[in-house]
Amino acid sequence: MQNILVTGGAGFIGSNFVRHLLREYPSYHVVAYDKLTYAGNLKNLLEVHDEPRYRFVRGDIADKHSLAQAIREHNIDTIVNFAAESHVDRSILEPDAFIHTDVVGTYVLLEAARQFQLERFHQVSTDEVYGSIPEGFFKEGDPLEPNSPYSASKAGGELMVRAYHETYGLNTVVTRGSNTFGPYQYPEKVAPLFITNAIDDEPLPLYGDGRQVRDWLYVEDHCSGIDLALHRGAAGEVYNLGGGNERHNIDVTRLILRLLGKPDSLIRPVADRPGHDRRYALDCARLRALGWQPAWGFEAAMAETVAWYRQNEWWWRPIKSGEFKAYYQQQYGQRLTAG
Ligand code: NAD
Ligand code: TYD
């Protein structure tokens, strides 16, 4: 493993992972391959711009010609696939791009991996493929019961990864990560949306009763978990990757407000998300047996994240004033008026 194609490398977790690989593995060459959708941003990769072992290629994972060219040109031996449409609310408004990228794109990548006989294919998946669990913890062998177009498309892509291992013997590995937060997360997701809204004294639109539970994972811990599974995970295996920080949304919201010194009166209960999963929770014994454990506590990681958004308005202000405005109006306009 020397030349790694990180697809979706200009997104939130992908760009953190590109930095992680370049820092941890001085002999690796890393190519970030990204379509630069609304969520992809070359500013996320500024820190590695001058690194000679790093290259950026603009391309769609569903475009087999562009993909083949990148693999050939950079002598790629490994793919780590982060590329996805990643936001549940957008998948409810418009599922089309989710099928294109998360299902078809994953298939096209797998075909390329097979054709070029790559050493390893890592699929970055999500705990959302299981659906909701009222109590207890999901294990890797549990049935997949996704409830949103996003999670269904991720499950579709992931099952194709399984098929390529079983059918063609491709050396695959899958991680199912839980809700991730940290620097460079597009401000449509709840943590950066609420942090940046609160900085501007704008309302925080909390869906339903705010008692939904997510298991929060700091992006650096997500990257170290992917790293370990990529290098040490068994071929064809799936690994749950959760922070072990189950929190109600309302409590996450209050923590963010407390860290910013803003009042709880900014919280605005609004109409719930359709098909909203109540609770996610993961049993991560399999990955822990390989030696993984999170380095960050939840409160400290959220404090770090809040501090980053406070210090990096240059990064998020242009995003929130661009395409995002139309999306925000479509997603929240009526909700906020009615709420
Ligand atoms: P993101 O939306 O920030 O980044 C996705 C990146 O993929 C963007 O840079 C985008 O330009 C790129 N992309 C989209 N379609 C593409 C295409 N067709 N071809 C090439 N590039 C394309 O997402 P993220 O939060 O960083 O998530 C990364 C991966 O991790 C996704 O696969 C997601 O399902 C998974 N995941 C995310 C979380 C989370 O909480 N954010 C949790 C678990 C798993
Ligand atoms: P999100 O960040 O969209 O991640 P996911 O849906 O993939 O878990 O949302 C996290 C939780 O926060 C989820 O239960 C939905 C809730 N949420 C709100 O209450 N208000 C919001 O504006 C958003 C974006 C999410």
Tab-separated table of C-alpha atoms and ligand atoms in Angstrom:
chain	number	residue	atom	x	y	z
A	1	MET	CA	0.000	0.000	0.000
A	2	GLN	CA	1.763	3.135	-1.224
A	3	ASN	CA	-0.442	5.096	-3.594
A	4	ILE	CA	-3.860	5.772	-2.175
A	5	LEU	CA	-6.867	7.262	-3.926
A	6	VAL	CA	-9.077	9.018	-1.372
A	7	THR	CA	-12.388	9.604	-3.117
A	8	GLY	CA	-14.463	12.401	-1.617
A	9	GLY	CA	-11.151	13.755	-0.336
A	10	ALA	CA	-12.328	17.376	-0.526
A	11	GLY	CA	-15.257	16.735	1.831
A	12	PHE	CA	-15.385	16.858	5.615
A	13	ILE	CA	-14.057	13.474	6.777
A	14	GLY	CA	-12.166	12.785	3.530
A	15	SER	CA	-10.042	15.946	3.859
A	16	ASN	CA	-9.297	15.163	7.501
A	17	PHE	CA	-8.275	11.663	6.394
A	18	VAL	CA	-5.979	12.980	3.634
A	19	ARG	CA	-4.154	15.055	6.262
A	20	HIS	CA	-4.088	12.061	8.610
A	21	LEU	CA	-2.499	9.739	6.017
A	22	LEU	CA	0.143	12.268	4.950
A	23	ARG	CA	1.048	12.897	8.599
A	24	GLU	CA	1.102	9.265	9.773
A	25	TYR	CA	2.676	7.558	6.730
A	26	PRO	CA	5.687	9.454	5.357
A	27	SER	CA	6.090	7.032	2.436
A	28	TYR	CA	2.502	7.221	1.158
A	29	HIS	CA	1.382	9.179	-1.873
A	30	VAL	CA	-2.191	10.402	-1.570
A	31	VAL	CA	-4.494	11.469	-4.388
A	32	ALA	CA	-7.728	13.203	-3.400
A	33	TYR	CA	-10.311	12.462	-6.106
A	34	ASP	CA	-13.443	14.576	-5.844
A	35	LYS	CA	-16.261	15.883	-8.015
A	36	LEU	CA	-16.429	19.108	-5.970
A	37	THR	CA	-20.181	19.107	-5.455
A	38	TYR	CA	-21.681	21.768	-3.198
A	39	ALA	CA	-20.066	19.878	-0.266
A	40	GLY	CA	-16.583	19.535	-1.762
A	41	ASN	CA	-14.211	22.388	-1.047
A	42	LEU	CA	-10.543	22.774	-1.946
A	43	LYS	CA	-10.134	25.105	1.029
A	44	ASN	CA	-10.462	21.945	3.161
A	45	LEU	CA	-7.126	20.817	1.694
A	46	LEU	CA	-5.165	24.082	1.835
A	47	GLU	CA	-2.930	22.756	4.609
A	48	VAL	CA	-1.534	20.027	2.317
A	49	HIS	CA	-1.516	22.043	-0.893
A	50	ASP	CA	2.293	22.253	-1.049
A	51	GLU	CA	2.952	18.676	0.071
A	52	PRO	CA	4.774	16.865	-2.803
A	53	ARG	CA	3.191	13.494	-1.870
A	54	TYR	CA	-0.309	14.934	-2.369
A	55	ARG	CA	-2.268	15.497	-5.584
A	56	PHE	CA	-5.826	16.575	-6.324
A	57	VAL	CA	-7.877	15.234	-9.236
A	58	ARG	CA	-11.318	16.556	-10.038
A	59	GLY	CA	-13.608	13.718	-11.120
A	60	ASP	CA	-16.846	11.836	-10.562
A	61	ILE	CA	-16.607	8.341	-9.043
A	62	ALA	CA	-19.357	7.289	-11.465
A	63	ASP	CA	-17.189	8.297	-14.464
A	64	LYS	CA	-15.175	5.198	-15.328
A	65	HIS	CA	-12.902	6.940	-17.831
A	66	SER	CA	-11.810	9.706	-15.502
A	67	LEU	CA	-11.341	7.126	-12.747
A	68	ALA	CA	-9.244	4.789	-14.913
A	69	GLN	CA	-7.037	7.699	-15.950
A	70	ALA	CA	-6.415	8.729	-12.336
A	71	ILE	CA	-5.648	5.140	-11.282
A	72	ARG	CA	-3.227	4.627	-14.156
A	73	GLU	CA	-1.534	7.991	-13.924
A	74	HIS	CA	-0.897	7.759	-10.190
A	75	ASN	CA	-0.235	4.032	-10.054
A	76	ILE	CA	-2.981	3.616	-7.446
A	77	ASP	CA	-2.994	0.407	-5.387
A	78	THR	CA	-5.653	1.285	-2.784
A	79	ILE	CA	-8.988	3.113	-2.748
A	80	VAL	CA	-10.646	4.580	0.329
A	81	ASN	CA	-14.130	5.663	-0.701
A	82	PHE	CA	-15.566	8.660	1.166
A	83	ALA	CA	-17.343	10.097	-1.878
A	84	ALA	CA	-21.058	10.329	-1.234
A	85	GLU	CA	-24.060	12.524	-1.074
A	86	SER	CA	-24.150	12.614	2.694
A	87	HIS	CA	-27.051	14.644	4.068
A	88	VAL	CA	-30.316	12.949	5.102
A	89	ASP	CA	-32.467	16.079	4.700
A	90	ARG	CA	-31.263	16.645	1.132
A	91	SER	CA	-31.959	12.985	0.346
A	92	ILE	CA	-35.560	13.544	1.425
A	93	LEU	CA	-35.886	16.628	-0.794
A	94	GLU	CA	-34.113	15.079	-3.828
A	95	PRO	CA	-32.923	11.445	-3.767
A	96	ASP	CA	-31.579	11.338	-7.327
A	97	ALA	CA	-27.933	12.307	-6.711
A	98	PHE	CA	-27.794	9.797	-3.845
A	99	ILE	CA	-28.497	6.898	-6.190
A	100	HIS	CA	-26.007	8.259	-8.732
A	101	THR	CA	-23.104	8.604	-6.308
A	102	ASP	CA	-23.716	6.300	-3.335
A	103	VAL	CA	-25.001	3.332	-5.355
A	104	VAL	CA	-23.863	3.641	-8.986
A	105	GLY	CA	-20.649	5.499	-8.106
A	106	THR	CA	-19.641	2.827	-5.601
A	107	TYR	CA	-20.278	0.150	-8.231
A	108	VAL	CA	-18.138	1.965	-10.826
A	109	LEU	CA	-15.328	2.296	-8.272
A	110	LEU	CA	-15.541	-1.406	-7.449
A	111	GLU	CA	-15.354	-2.293	-11.140
A	112	ALA	CA	-12.228	-0.149	-11.473
A	113	ALA	CA	-10.711	-1.793	-8.384
A	114	ARG	CA	-11.377	-5.212	-9.916
A	115	GLN	CA	-10.112	-4.289	-13.364
A	116	PHE	CA	-6.875	-2.780	-12.026
A	117	GLN	CA	-6.483	-5.552	-9.439
A	118	LEU	CA	-6.069	-3.127	-6.591
A	119	GLU	CA	-4.665	-4.368	-3.279
A	120	ARG	CA	-7.415	-2.986	-1.069
A	121	PHE	CA	-10.813	-1.264	-1.257
A	122	HIS	CA	-12.141	0.501	1.837
A	123	GLN	CA	-15.777	1.572	1.878
A	124	VAL	CA	-16.644	4.321	4.350
A	125	SER	CA	-20.183	3.464	5.414
A	126	THR	CA	-22.477	4.615	8.201
A	127	ASP	CA	-24.348	3.283	11.237
A	128	GLU	CA	-27.504	4.592	9.547
A	129	VAL	CA	-27.645	1.474	7.324
A	130	TYR	CA	-29.032	-0.470	10.335
A	131	GLY	CA	-32.002	1.834	10.864
A	132	SER	CA	-33.114	2.777	14.371
A	133	ILE	CA	-32.617	0.758	17.580
A	134	PRO	CA	-34.792	1.541	20.649
A	135	GLU	CA	-32.337	-0.047	23.106
A	136	GLY	CA	-29.113	-2.069	23.036
A	137	PHE	CA	-26.413	-1.837	20.374
A	138	PHE	CA	-26.158	-2.841	16.724
A	139	LYS	CA	-23.678	-5.602	15.898
A	140	GLU	CA	-22.158	-6.038	12.449
A	141	GLY	CA	-24.271	-9.119	11.636
A	142	ASP	CA	-27.595	-7.382	12.317
A	143	PRO	CA	-29.993	-6.858	9.407
A	144	LEU	CA	-29.778	-3.637	7.415
A	145	GLU	CA	-33.043	-1.711	7.666
A	146	PRO	CA	-32.273	1.788	6.347
A	147	ASN	CA	-35.076	4.346	6.580
A	148	SER	CA	-33.998	7.371	4.532
A	149	PRO	CA	-33.003	7.625	0.864
A	150	TYR	CA	-29.504	8.503	2.149
A	151	SER	CA	-29.120	5.437	4.352
A	152	ALA	CA	-30.749	3.168	1.751
A	153	SER	CA	-28.306	4.368	-0.900
A	154	LYS	CA	-25.365	3.825	1.474
A	155	ALA	CA	-26.664	0.317	2.227
A	156	GLY	CA	-26.973	-0.373	-1.513
A	157	GLY	CA	-23.374	0.673	-2.141
A	158	GLU	CA	-22.161	-1.310	0.821
A	159	LEU	CA	-23.907	-4.500	-0.296
A	160	MET	CA	-22.247	-4.161	-3.677
A	161	VAL	CA	-18.889	-4.012	-1.852
A	162	ARG	CA	-19.818	-7.269	-0.136
A	163	ALA	CA	-20.727	-8.826	-3.482
A	164	TYR	CA	-17.386	-7.848	-5.007
A	165	HIS	CA	-15.575	-9.564	-2.177
A	166	GLU	CA	-17.707	-12.708	-2.292
A	167	THR	CA	-17.899	-12.961	-6.077
A	168	TYR	CA	-14.566	-11.649	-7.320
A	169	GLY	CA	-12.393	-11.991	-4.238
A	170	LEU	CA	-11.736	-8.241	-4.077
A	171	ASN	CA	-9.880	-7.329	-0.869
A	172	THR	CA	-12.539	-5.115	0.702
A	173	VAL	CA	-13.176	-3.702	4.130
A	174	VAL	CA	-16.121	-1.634	5.399
A	175	THR	CA	-16.386	0.706	8.378
A	176	ARG	CA	-19.781	1.850	9.645
A	177	GLY	CA	-19.058	5.153	11.342
A	178	SER	CA	-21.404	6.991	13.674
A	179	ASN	CA	-22.335	10.707	13.639
A	180	THR	CA	-19.105	12.614	13.147
A	181	PHE	CA	-18.212	16.212	13.991
A	182	GLY	CA	-15.156	18.458	13.883
A	183	PRO	CA	-13.371	21.033	11.698
A	184	TYR	CA	-14.390	21.483	8.030
A	185	GLN	CA	-17.875	19.947	8.351
A	186	TYR	CA	-20.318	21.564	5.924
A	187	PRO	CA	-22.746	23.652	7.988
A	188	GLU	CA	-25.861	21.727	6.929
A	189	LYS	CA	-25.136	19.018	9.540
A	190	VAL	CA	-26.491	19.661	12.992
A	191	ALA	CA	-23.286	20.476	14.908
A	192	PRO	CA	-21.804	23.094	12.542
A	193	LEU	CA	-25.275	24.435	11.664
A	194	PHE	CA	-26.110	25.065	15.309
A	195	ILE	CA	-22.634	26.432	16.149
A	196	THR	CA	-22.630	28.925	13.279
A	197	ASN	CA	-26.293	29.920	13.767
A	198	ALA	CA	-25.626	30.497	17.462
A	199	ILE	CA	-22.550	32.639	16.720
A	200	ASP	CA	-24.914	34.846	14.655
A	201	ASP	CA	-27.724	34.728	17.274
A	202	GLU	CA	-29.939	32.940	14.749
A	203	PRO	CA	-32.481	30.297	15.918
A	204	LEU	CA	-31.393	26.640	16.171
A	205	PRO	CA	-34.110	24.552	14.435
A	206	LEU	CA	-34.425	21.429	16.593
A	207	TYR	CA	-36.496	18.670	14.974
A	208	GLY	CA	-39.454	17.206	16.874
A	209	ASP	CA	-39.004	16.730	20.621
A	210	GLY	CA	-35.181	16.771	20.409
A	211	ARG	CA	-35.032	13.440	22.253
A	212	GLN	CA	-33.465	11.521	19.348
A	213	VAL	CA	-30.147	9.880	20.215
A	214	ARG	CA	-26.966	9.865	18.144
A	215	ASP	CA	-23.590	8.330	19.048
A	216	TRP	CA	-21.067	11.157	18.524
A	217	LEU	CA	-17.599	10.545	17.113
A	218	TYR	CA	-14.854	13.162	16.772
A	219	VAL	CA	-13.451	13.295	13.238
A	220	GLU	CA	-9.895	12.466	14.378
A	221	ASP	CA	-11.171	9.299	16.043
A	222	HIS	CA	-13.135	8.439	12.914
A	223	CYS	CA	-9.907	8.793	10.894
A	224	SER	CA	-7.872	6.634	13.282
A	225	GLY	CA	-10.584	3.938	13.146
A	226	ILE	CA	-10.611	3.933	9.336
A	227	ASP	CA	-6.796	3.829	9.352
A	228	LEU	CA	-6.760	0.752	11.580
A	229	ALA	CA	-9.455	-1.129	9.652
A	230	LEU	CA	-7.775	-0.216	6.347
A	231	HIS	CA	-4.417	-1.622	7.473
A	232	ARG	CA	-5.420	-4.435	9.809
A	233	GLY	CA	-9.033	-5.323	9.085
A	234	ALA	CA	-9.778	-8.787	7.715
A	235	ALA	CA	-10.659	-9.051	4.018
A	236	GLY	CA	-14.407	-8.861	3.432
A	237	GLU	CA	-15.062	-7.747	7.020
A	238	VAL	CA	-17.325	-4.995	8.357
A	239	TYR	CA	-16.411	-2.912	11.428
A	240	ASN	CA	-18.682	-0.710	13.523
A	241	LEU	CA	-16.956	2.563	14.386
A	242	GLY	CA	-18.754	4.613	17.040
A	243	GLY	CA	-17.567	7.134	19.613
A	244	GLY	CA	-19.530	5.605	22.483
A	245	ASN	CA	-21.025	9.047	23.167
A	246	GLU	CA	-24.776	8.614	23.080
A	247	ARG	CA	-26.477	11.966	23.530
A	248	HIS	CA	-29.980	13.358	23.044
A	249	ASN	CA	-30.059	16.099	20.389
A	250	ILE	CA	-31.382	18.570	22.944
A	251	ASP	CA	-28.358	17.949	25.178
A	252	VAL	CA	-25.910	18.405	22.296
A	253	THR	CA	-27.708	21.659	21.462
A	254	ARG	CA	-27.487	22.931	25.044
A	255	LEU	CA	-23.787	22.025	25.221
A	256	ILE	CA	-23.070	24.038	22.062
A	257	LEU	CA	-24.934	27.044	23.471
A	258	ARG	CA	-23.114	26.778	26.794
A	259	LEU	CA	-19.705	26.606	25.064
A	260	LEU	CA	-20.569	29.761	23.120
A	261	GLY	CA	-22.095	31.574	26.100
A	262	LYS	CA	-25.434	31.875	24.262
A	263	PRO	CA	-28.943	31.506	25.789
A	264	ASP	CA	-31.166	28.391	25.464
A	265	SER	CA	-33.852	30.737	24.113
A	266	LEU	CA	-32.159	30.375	20.695
A	267	ILE	CA	-33.524	26.805	20.515
A	268	ARG	CA	-36.508	26.672	18.156
A	269	PRO	CA	-38.500	23.406	18.079
A	270	VAL	CA	-39.639	22.808	14.493
A	271	ALA	CA	-41.554	20.136	12.541
A	272	ASP	CA	-39.789	16.778	12.637
A	273	ARG	CA	-37.868	15.143	9.782
A	274	PRO	CA	-40.036	12.472	8.052
A	275	GLY	CA	-38.907	8.922	8.910
A	276	HIS	CA	-36.579	10.343	11.571
A	277	ASP	CA	-34.550	7.530	13.188
A	278	ARG	CA	-34.965	7.710	16.940
A	279	ARG	CA	-31.722	6.201	18.128
A	280	TYR	CA	-28.416	4.901	16.804
A	281	ALA	CA	-25.987	2.938	18.986
A	282	LEU	CA	-23.115	0.639	18.037
A	283	ASP	CA	-21.276	-2.281	19.578
A	284	CYS	CA	-17.668	-1.644	18.499
A	285	ALA	CA	-16.047	-4.701	20.131
A	286	ARG	CA	-14.794	-5.992	16.770
A	287	LEU	CA	-12.766	-2.871	15.951
A	288	ARG	CA	-11.632	-2.499	19.564
A	289	ALA	CA	-10.284	-6.064	19.392
A	290	LEU	CA	-8.000	-4.818	16.586
A	291	GLY	CA	-6.699	-2.178	19.009
A	292	TRP	CA	-8.837	0.886	18.262
A	293	GLN	CA	-10.095	3.239	20.902
A	294	PRO	CA	-11.229	6.834	20.660
A	295	ALA	CA	-8.732	9.378	21.977
A	296	TRP	CA	-11.271	12.153	22.525
A	297	GLY	CA	-13.994	12.687	25.138
A	298	PHE	CA	-17.213	14.169	23.743
A	299	GLU	CA	-17.267	17.450	25.670
A	300	ALA	CA	-13.584	18.222	24.986
A	301	ALA	CA	-14.011	17.414	21.283
A	302	MET	CA	-17.095	19.639	21.027
A	303	ALA	CA	-15.212	22.471	22.763
A	304	GLU	CA	-12.413	22.044	20.215
A	305	THR	CA	-14.938	22.088	17.370
A	306	VAL	CA	-16.727	25.186	18.651
A	307	ALA	CA	-13.361	26.944	19.001
A	308	TRP	CA	-12.463	25.998	15.410
A	309	TYR	CA	-15.680	27.493	13.977
A	310	ARG	CA	-15.151	30.622	16.067
A	311	GLN	CA	-11.628	31.031	14.695
A	312	ASN	CA	-12.369	30.101	11.091
A	313	GLU	CA	-15.184	32.323	9.931
A	314	TRP	CA	-13.187	32.797	6.687
A	315	TRP	CA	-14.093	29.157	5.963
A	316	TRP	CA	-17.809	28.979	6.779
A	317	ARG	CA	-19.143	32.477	6.103
A	318	PRO	CA	-18.726	32.218	2.299
A	319	ILE	CA	-20.455	28.814	2.387
A	320	LYS	CA	-23.420	30.083	4.348
A	321	SER	CA	-23.888	33.040	2.044
A	322	GLY	CA	-23.797	30.996	-1.194
A	323	GLU	CA	-25.877	28.016	-2.461
A	324	PHE	CA	-26.594	27.236	1.144
A	325	LYS	CA	-29.060	30.123	1.475
A	326	ALA	CA	-31.503	28.622	-1.040
A	327	TYR	CA	-31.220	25.217	0.617
A	328	TYR	CA	-31.777	26.732	4.071
A	329	GLN	CA	-34.891	28.511	2.880
A	330	GLN	CA	-36.282	25.335	1.304
A	331	GLN	CA	-35.481	23.150	4.313
A	332	TYR	CA	-36.295	25.543	7.161
A	333	GLY	CA	-38.255	28.532	5.807
A	334	GLN	CA	-41.747	27.181	6.468
A	335	ARG	CA	-40.681	25.223	9.533
A	336	LEU	CA	-39.326	28.339	11.228
A	337	THR	CA	-42.361	30.453	10.327
A	338	ALA	CA	-44.761	27.759	11.555
A	339	GLY	CA	-42.621	26.899	14.608
B	1	NAD	P1	-19.273	15.419	2.765
B	1	NAD	O1	-20.608	15.662	2.156
B	1	NAD	O2	-18.629	16.493	3.599
B	1	NAD	O3	-18.210	15.057	1.612
B	1	NAD	C1	-18.531	14.254	0.524
B	1	NAD	C2	-17.503	14.534	-0.566
B	1	NAD	O4	-17.773	13.669	-1.671
B	1	NAD	C3	-17.548	15.976	-1.109
B	1	NAD	O5	-16.247	16.494	-1.192
B	1	NAD	C4	-18.155	15.821	-2.508
B	1	NAD	O6	-17.701	16.789	-3.430
B	1	NAD	C5	-17.686	14.431	-2.875
B	1	NAD	N1	-18.538	13.775	-3.881
B	1	NAD	C6	-19.895	13.718	-3.893
B	1	NAD	N2	-20.311	13.059	-4.988
B	1	NAD	C7	-19.207	12.678	-5.666
B	1	NAD	C8	-18.984	11.955	-6.859
B	1	NAD	N3	-20.007	11.474	-7.583
B	1	NAD	N4	-17.716	11.733	-7.253
B	1	NAD	C9	-16.664	12.218	-6.544
B	1	NAD	N5	-16.810	12.914	-5.405
B	1	NAD	C10	-18.062	13.143	-4.979
B	1	NAD	O7	-19.428	14.068	3.583
B	1	NAD	P2	-18.695	13.549	4.912
B	1	NAD	O8	-19.520	13.928	6.071
B	1	NAD	O9	-17.270	13.893	4.871
B	1	NAD	O10	-18.862	11.974	4.707
B	1	NAD	C11	-17.860	11.233	4.037
B	1	NAD	C12	-18.265	9.775	4.014
B	1	NAD	O11	-18.449	9.307	5.343
B	1	NAD	C13	-19.585	9.525	3.288
B	1	NAD	O12	-19.468	8.341	2.554
B	1	NAD	C14	-20.597	9.370	4.425
B	1	NAD	O13	-21.648	8.518	4.031
B	1	NAD	C15	-19.718	8.728	5.484
B	1	NAD	N6	-20.133	8.978	6.868
B	1	NAD	C16	-20.342	10.259	7.315
B	1	NAD	C17	-20.702	10.474	8.642
B	1	NAD	C18	-20.934	11.866	9.181
B	1	NAD	O14	-21.425	11.996	10.308
B	1	NAD	N7	-20.586	12.914	8.473
B	1	NAD	C19	-20.842	9.381	9.513
B	1	NAD	C20	-20.610	8.088	9.018
B	1	NAD	C21	-20.258	7.902	7.700
B	2	TYD	P1	-27.565	15.335	11.060
B	2	TYD	O1	-26.383	16.153	11.439
B	2	TYD	O2	-28.355	15.725	9.864
B	2	TYD	O3	-27.070	13.832	10.976
B	2	TYD	P2	-27.931	12.453	10.751
B	2	TYD	O4	-29.281	12.798	10.295
B	2	TYD	O5	-27.110	11.808	9.696
B	2	TYD	O6	-27.920	11.754	12.081
B	2	TYD	O7	-28.576	15.313	12.292
B	2	TYD	C1	-28.205	14.815	13.563
B	2	TYD	C2	-29.441	14.840	14.440
B	2	TYD	O8	-29.862	16.196	14.617
B	2	TYD	C3	-30.613	14.112	13.818
B	2	TYD	O9	-31.359	13.433	14.827
B	2	TYD	C4	-31.463	15.229	13.222
B	2	TYD	C5	-31.207	16.397	14.153
B	2	TYD	N1	-31.265	17.720	13.488
B	2	TYD	C6	-32.083	18.727	14.018
B	2	TYD	O10	-32.755	18.543	15.048
B	2	TYD	N2	-32.131	19.927	13.389
B	2	TYD	C7	-31.409	20.173	12.261
B	2	TYD	O11	-31.505	21.311	11.717
B	2	TYD	C8	-30.570	19.150	11.731
B	2	TYD	C9	-29.740	19.373	10.488
B	2	TYD	C10	-30.535	17.930	12.379
